[in-house]
Coordinates of C-alpha atoms in Angstrom, one line a residue:
X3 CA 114.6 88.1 39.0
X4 CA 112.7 90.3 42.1
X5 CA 115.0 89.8 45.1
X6 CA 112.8 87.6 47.9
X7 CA 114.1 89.7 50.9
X8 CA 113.3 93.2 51.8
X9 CA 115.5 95.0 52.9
X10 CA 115.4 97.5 56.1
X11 CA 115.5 100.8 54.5
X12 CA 112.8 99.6 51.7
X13 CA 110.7 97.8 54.8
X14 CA 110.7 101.6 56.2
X15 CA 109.5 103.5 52.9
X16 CA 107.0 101.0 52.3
X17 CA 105.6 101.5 56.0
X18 CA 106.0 105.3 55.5
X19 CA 104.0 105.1 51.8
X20 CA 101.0 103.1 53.8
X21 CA 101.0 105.8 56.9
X22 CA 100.1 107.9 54.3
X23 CA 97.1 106.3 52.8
X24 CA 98.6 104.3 50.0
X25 CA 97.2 101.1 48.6
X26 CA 99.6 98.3 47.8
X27 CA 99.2 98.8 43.9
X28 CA 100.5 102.5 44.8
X29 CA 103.3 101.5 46.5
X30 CA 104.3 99.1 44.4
X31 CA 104.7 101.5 41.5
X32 CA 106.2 104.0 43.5
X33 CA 108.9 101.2 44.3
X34 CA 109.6 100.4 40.7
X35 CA 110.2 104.2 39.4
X36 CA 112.6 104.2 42.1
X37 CA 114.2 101.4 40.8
X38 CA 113.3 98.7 43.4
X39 CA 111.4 96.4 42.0
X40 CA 109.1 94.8 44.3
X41 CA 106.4 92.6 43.8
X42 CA 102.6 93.5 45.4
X43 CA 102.5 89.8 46.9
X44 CA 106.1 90.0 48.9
X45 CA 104.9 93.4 50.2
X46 CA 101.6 92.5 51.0
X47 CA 103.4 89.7 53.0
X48 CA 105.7 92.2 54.5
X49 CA 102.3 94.1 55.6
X50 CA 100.8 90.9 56.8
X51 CA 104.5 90.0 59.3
X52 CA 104.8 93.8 60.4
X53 CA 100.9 93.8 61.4
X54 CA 101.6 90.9 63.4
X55 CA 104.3 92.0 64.8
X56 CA 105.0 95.3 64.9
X57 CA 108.2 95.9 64.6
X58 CA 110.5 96.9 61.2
X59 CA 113.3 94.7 61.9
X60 CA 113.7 91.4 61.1
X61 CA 112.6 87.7 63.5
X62 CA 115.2 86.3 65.4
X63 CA 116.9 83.1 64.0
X64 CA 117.4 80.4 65.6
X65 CA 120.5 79.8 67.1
X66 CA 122.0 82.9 66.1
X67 CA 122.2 85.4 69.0
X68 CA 121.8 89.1 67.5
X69 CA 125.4 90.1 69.4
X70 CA 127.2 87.6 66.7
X71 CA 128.0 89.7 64.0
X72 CA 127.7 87.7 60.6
X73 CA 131.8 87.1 60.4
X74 CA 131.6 85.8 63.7
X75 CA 128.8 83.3 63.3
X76 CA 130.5 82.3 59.8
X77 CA 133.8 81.7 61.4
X78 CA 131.8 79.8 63.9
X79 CA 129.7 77.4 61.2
X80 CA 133.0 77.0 59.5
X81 CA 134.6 75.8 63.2
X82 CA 131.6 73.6 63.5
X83 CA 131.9 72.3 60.3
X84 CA 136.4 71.5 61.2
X85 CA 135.0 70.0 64.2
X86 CA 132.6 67.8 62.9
X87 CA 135.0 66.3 60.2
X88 CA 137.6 65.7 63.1
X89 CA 134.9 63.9 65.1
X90 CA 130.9 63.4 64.6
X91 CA 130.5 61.3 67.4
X92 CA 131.2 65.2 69.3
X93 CA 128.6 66.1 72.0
X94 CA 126.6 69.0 71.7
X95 CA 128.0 70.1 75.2
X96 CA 131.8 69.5 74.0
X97 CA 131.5 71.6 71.1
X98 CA 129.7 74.6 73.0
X99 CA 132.9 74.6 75.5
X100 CA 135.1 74.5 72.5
X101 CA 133.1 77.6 70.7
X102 CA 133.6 79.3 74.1
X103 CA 137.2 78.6 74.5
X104 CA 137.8 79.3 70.8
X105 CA 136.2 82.4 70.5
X106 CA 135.1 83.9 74.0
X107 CA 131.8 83.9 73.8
X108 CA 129.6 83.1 76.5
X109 CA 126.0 82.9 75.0
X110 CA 126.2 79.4 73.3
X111 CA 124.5 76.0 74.7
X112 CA 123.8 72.9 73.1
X113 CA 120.2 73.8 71.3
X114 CA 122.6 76.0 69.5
X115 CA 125.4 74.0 68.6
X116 CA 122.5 71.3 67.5
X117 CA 121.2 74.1 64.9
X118 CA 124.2 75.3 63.7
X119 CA 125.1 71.5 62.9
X120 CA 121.9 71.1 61.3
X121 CA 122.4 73.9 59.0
X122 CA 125.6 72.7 58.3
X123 CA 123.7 69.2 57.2
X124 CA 124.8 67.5 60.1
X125 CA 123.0 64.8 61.9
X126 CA 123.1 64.3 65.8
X127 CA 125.6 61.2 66.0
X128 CA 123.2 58.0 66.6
X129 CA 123.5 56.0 69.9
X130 CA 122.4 52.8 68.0
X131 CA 125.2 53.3 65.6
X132 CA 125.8 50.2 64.2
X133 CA 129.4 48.9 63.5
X134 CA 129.8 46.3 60.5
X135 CA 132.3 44.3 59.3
X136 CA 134.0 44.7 55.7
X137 CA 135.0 42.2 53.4
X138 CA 136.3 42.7 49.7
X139 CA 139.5 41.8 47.7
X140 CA 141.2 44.0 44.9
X141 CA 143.2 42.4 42.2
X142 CA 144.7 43.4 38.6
X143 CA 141.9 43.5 37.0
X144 CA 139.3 45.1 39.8
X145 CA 137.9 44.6 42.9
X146 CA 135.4 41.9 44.3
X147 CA 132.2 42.7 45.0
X148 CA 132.1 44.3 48.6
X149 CA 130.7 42.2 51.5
X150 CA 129.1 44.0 54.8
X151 CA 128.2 42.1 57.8
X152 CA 126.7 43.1 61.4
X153 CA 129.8 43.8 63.5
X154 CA 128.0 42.3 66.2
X155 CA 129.2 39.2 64.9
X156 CA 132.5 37.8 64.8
X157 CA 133.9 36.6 61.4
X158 CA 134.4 33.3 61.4
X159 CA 136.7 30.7 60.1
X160 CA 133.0 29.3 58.8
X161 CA 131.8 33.0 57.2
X162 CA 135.7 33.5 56.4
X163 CA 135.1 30.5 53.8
X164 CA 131.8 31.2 52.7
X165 CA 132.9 34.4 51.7
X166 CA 135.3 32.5 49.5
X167 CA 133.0 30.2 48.1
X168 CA 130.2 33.1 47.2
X169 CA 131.8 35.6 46.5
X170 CA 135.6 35.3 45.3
X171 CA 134.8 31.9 43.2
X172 CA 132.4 33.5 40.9
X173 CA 135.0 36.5 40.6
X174 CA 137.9 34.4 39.9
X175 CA 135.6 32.9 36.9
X176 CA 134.3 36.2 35.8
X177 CA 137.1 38.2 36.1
X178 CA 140.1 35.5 35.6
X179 CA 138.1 32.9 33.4
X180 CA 138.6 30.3 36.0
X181 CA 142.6 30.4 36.0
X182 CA 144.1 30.0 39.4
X183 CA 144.6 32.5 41.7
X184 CA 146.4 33.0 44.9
X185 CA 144.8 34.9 47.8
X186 CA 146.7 37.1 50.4
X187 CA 145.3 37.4 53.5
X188 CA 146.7 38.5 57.0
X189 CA 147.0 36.0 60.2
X190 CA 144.2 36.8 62.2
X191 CA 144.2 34.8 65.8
X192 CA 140.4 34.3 65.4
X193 CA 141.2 32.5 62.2
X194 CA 142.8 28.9 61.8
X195 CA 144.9 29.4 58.8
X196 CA 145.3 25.2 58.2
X197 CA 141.7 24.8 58.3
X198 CA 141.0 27.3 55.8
X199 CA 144.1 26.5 53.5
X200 CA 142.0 22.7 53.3
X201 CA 139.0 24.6 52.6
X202 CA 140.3 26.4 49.8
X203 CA 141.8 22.9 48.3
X204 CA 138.3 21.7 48.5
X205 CA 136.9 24.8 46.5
X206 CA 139.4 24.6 43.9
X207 CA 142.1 27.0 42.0
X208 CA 143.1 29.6 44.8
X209 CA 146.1 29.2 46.5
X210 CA 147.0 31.1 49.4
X211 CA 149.7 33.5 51.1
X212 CA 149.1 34.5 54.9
X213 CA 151.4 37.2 56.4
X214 CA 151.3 38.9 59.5
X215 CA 148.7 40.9 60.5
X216 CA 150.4 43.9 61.8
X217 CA 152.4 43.8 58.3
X218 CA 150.2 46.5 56.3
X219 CA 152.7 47.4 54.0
X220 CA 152.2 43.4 53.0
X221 CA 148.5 43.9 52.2
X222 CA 147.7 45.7 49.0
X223 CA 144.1 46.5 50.8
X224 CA 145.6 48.9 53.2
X225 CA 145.2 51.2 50.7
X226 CA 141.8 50.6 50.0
X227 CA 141.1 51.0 53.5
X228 CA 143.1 54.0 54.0
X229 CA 141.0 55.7 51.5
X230 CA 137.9 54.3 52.5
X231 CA 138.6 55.5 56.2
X232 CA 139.5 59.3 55.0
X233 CA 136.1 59.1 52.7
X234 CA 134.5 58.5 55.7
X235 CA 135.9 61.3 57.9
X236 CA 136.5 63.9 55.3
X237 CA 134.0 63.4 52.4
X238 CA 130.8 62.4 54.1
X239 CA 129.0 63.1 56.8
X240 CA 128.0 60.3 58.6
X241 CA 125.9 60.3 61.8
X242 CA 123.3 57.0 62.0
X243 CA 123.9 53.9 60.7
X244 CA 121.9 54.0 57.4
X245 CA 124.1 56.5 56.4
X246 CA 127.5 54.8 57.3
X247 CA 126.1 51.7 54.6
X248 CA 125.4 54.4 51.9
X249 CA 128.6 56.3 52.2
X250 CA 130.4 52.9 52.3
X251 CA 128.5 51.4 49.5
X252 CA 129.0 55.0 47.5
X253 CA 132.7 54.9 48.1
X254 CA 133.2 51.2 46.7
X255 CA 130.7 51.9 43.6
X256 CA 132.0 55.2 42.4
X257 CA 135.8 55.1 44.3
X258 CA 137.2 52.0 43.8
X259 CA 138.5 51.4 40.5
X260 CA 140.7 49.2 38.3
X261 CA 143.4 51.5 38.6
X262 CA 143.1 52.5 42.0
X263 CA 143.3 48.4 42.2
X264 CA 146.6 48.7 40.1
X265 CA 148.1 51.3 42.0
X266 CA 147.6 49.5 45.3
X267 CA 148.7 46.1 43.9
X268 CA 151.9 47.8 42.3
X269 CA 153.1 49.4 46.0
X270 CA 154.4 45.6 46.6
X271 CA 157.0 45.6 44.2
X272 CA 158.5 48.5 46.5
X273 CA 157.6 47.0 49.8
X274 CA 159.0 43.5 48.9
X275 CA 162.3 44.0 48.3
X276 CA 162.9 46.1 51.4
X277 CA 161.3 43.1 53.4
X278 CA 163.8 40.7 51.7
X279 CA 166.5 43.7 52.4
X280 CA 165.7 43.9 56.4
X281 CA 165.4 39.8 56.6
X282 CA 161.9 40.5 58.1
X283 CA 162.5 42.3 60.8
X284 CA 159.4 44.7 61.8
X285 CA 160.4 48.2 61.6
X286 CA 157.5 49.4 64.1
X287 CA 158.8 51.7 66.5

């Protein structure tokens, strides 16, 4: 494979071989019995960039000042890239300040920052970012099918139900053949636990189990979450709204399986009994 760059020193004999009177066949062979093997259209394009600007060395890049030596500006990109994980919502002006303080340098702005992130594959963090509300349930044998809803709106005892009805019915007959199954759910003040415990007599087959909602240990999902949450800010990078609903989408697809079901259903048989052993008590600090 010819290399698509030319290098300084070659850029230099080839402008020396044509001060001389060469042709481009001419010093194209010449290149090759020295062992550089060229090709006549990438030094014809060469010719065509150093006739229009005359000069041997090579364009400025954008948003790479020429006083950053190349370990610099990687250490940089990889700080970036740290950053960004930490925290994509990041201004452009609140990383520059951190590249400064980090490694005392002075010639960095915000155009900068922006192009290093985009290199990086980075998106500037939407205003319009949209927030949505998540609803799923894991059990023995798999997870439900995920639910996403504008977080604009609140979740309703009314949505809450529906939810049920269209969504956890249909697994329960698919997944359970219909047999009855009870559904744990945290106490939620926006929720009126009596009124959806009559609901879910009216549907049929699923009992229920509320515990308090500060009690994640008690909620197999927290799991779920937890990884879902550490996709997000590890595995993805996530800056408009669009992508948030892939990368959430991806992650239930592809992430959440029927043992990662089992494993987070199993932590309750260790949680439990130290519940019973405490008498309830919380153990928050």
């Amino acid at each position: 494979m010819r290399p698509t760059r030319i290098p300084y020193e070659v850029r230099t004999m080839i402008w020396k071989y044509r001060q001389r009177g060469l042709k481009v066949t001419e010093v194209t062979d010449l290149l090759n019995e020295a062992g550089l093997h060229y090709s006549y259209h990438s030094i014809q394009k060469f010719l065509r960039r150093l006739s229009k600007r005359q000069s041997l060395q090579d364009s400025k890049r954008k948003g790479r000042p020429n006083d950053w030596p190349d370990d610099v500006y990687r250490k940089i990109l990889k700080f970036v890239d740290e950053q960004m994980h930490q925290d994509n919502e990041k201004t452009g002006s609140g990383m520059s300040e951190l590249i400064k303080e980090m490694f005392n340098i002075t010639n960095v702005n915000e155009r900068k920052v922006k192009l290093m992130r985009q290199k990086l594959g980075w998106a500037y963090f939407d205003p319009n970012f949209k927030k949505l509300h998540l609803w799923a349930g894991i059990s023995w044998n798999g997870a439900t099918e995920l639910c996403i809803f504008d977080g604009k709106e609140p979740f309703t005892d009314a949505l809450f139900v529906r939810v049920i009805r269209e969504v956890l019915k249909p697994f329960q007959t698919g997944k359970y053949g219909g047999r009855r199954l009870t559904l744990f759910y945290p106490s939620n003040a926006s929720h009126d636990a009596m009124h959806i415990e009559e609901k879910l007599i009216d549907i049929g087959a699923i009992d229920s189990i509320v515990f308090p909602v500060q009690s994640t240990d008690l909620n197999p999902m927290t799991m779920i979450w937890d990884e879902l949450q550490e996709h997000l800010l590890k595995d993805t990078k996530v800056a408009t709204s669009a992508q948030l609903l892939a990368s959430v989408e991806q992650f239930w697809t592809t992430t959440v399986t029927t043992d990662l079901c089992r494993e987070s259903v199993n932590r309750l048989s260790l949680t439990i009994p130290k519940v019973v052993e405490i008498n309830g008590v919380s153990t928050a600090k």
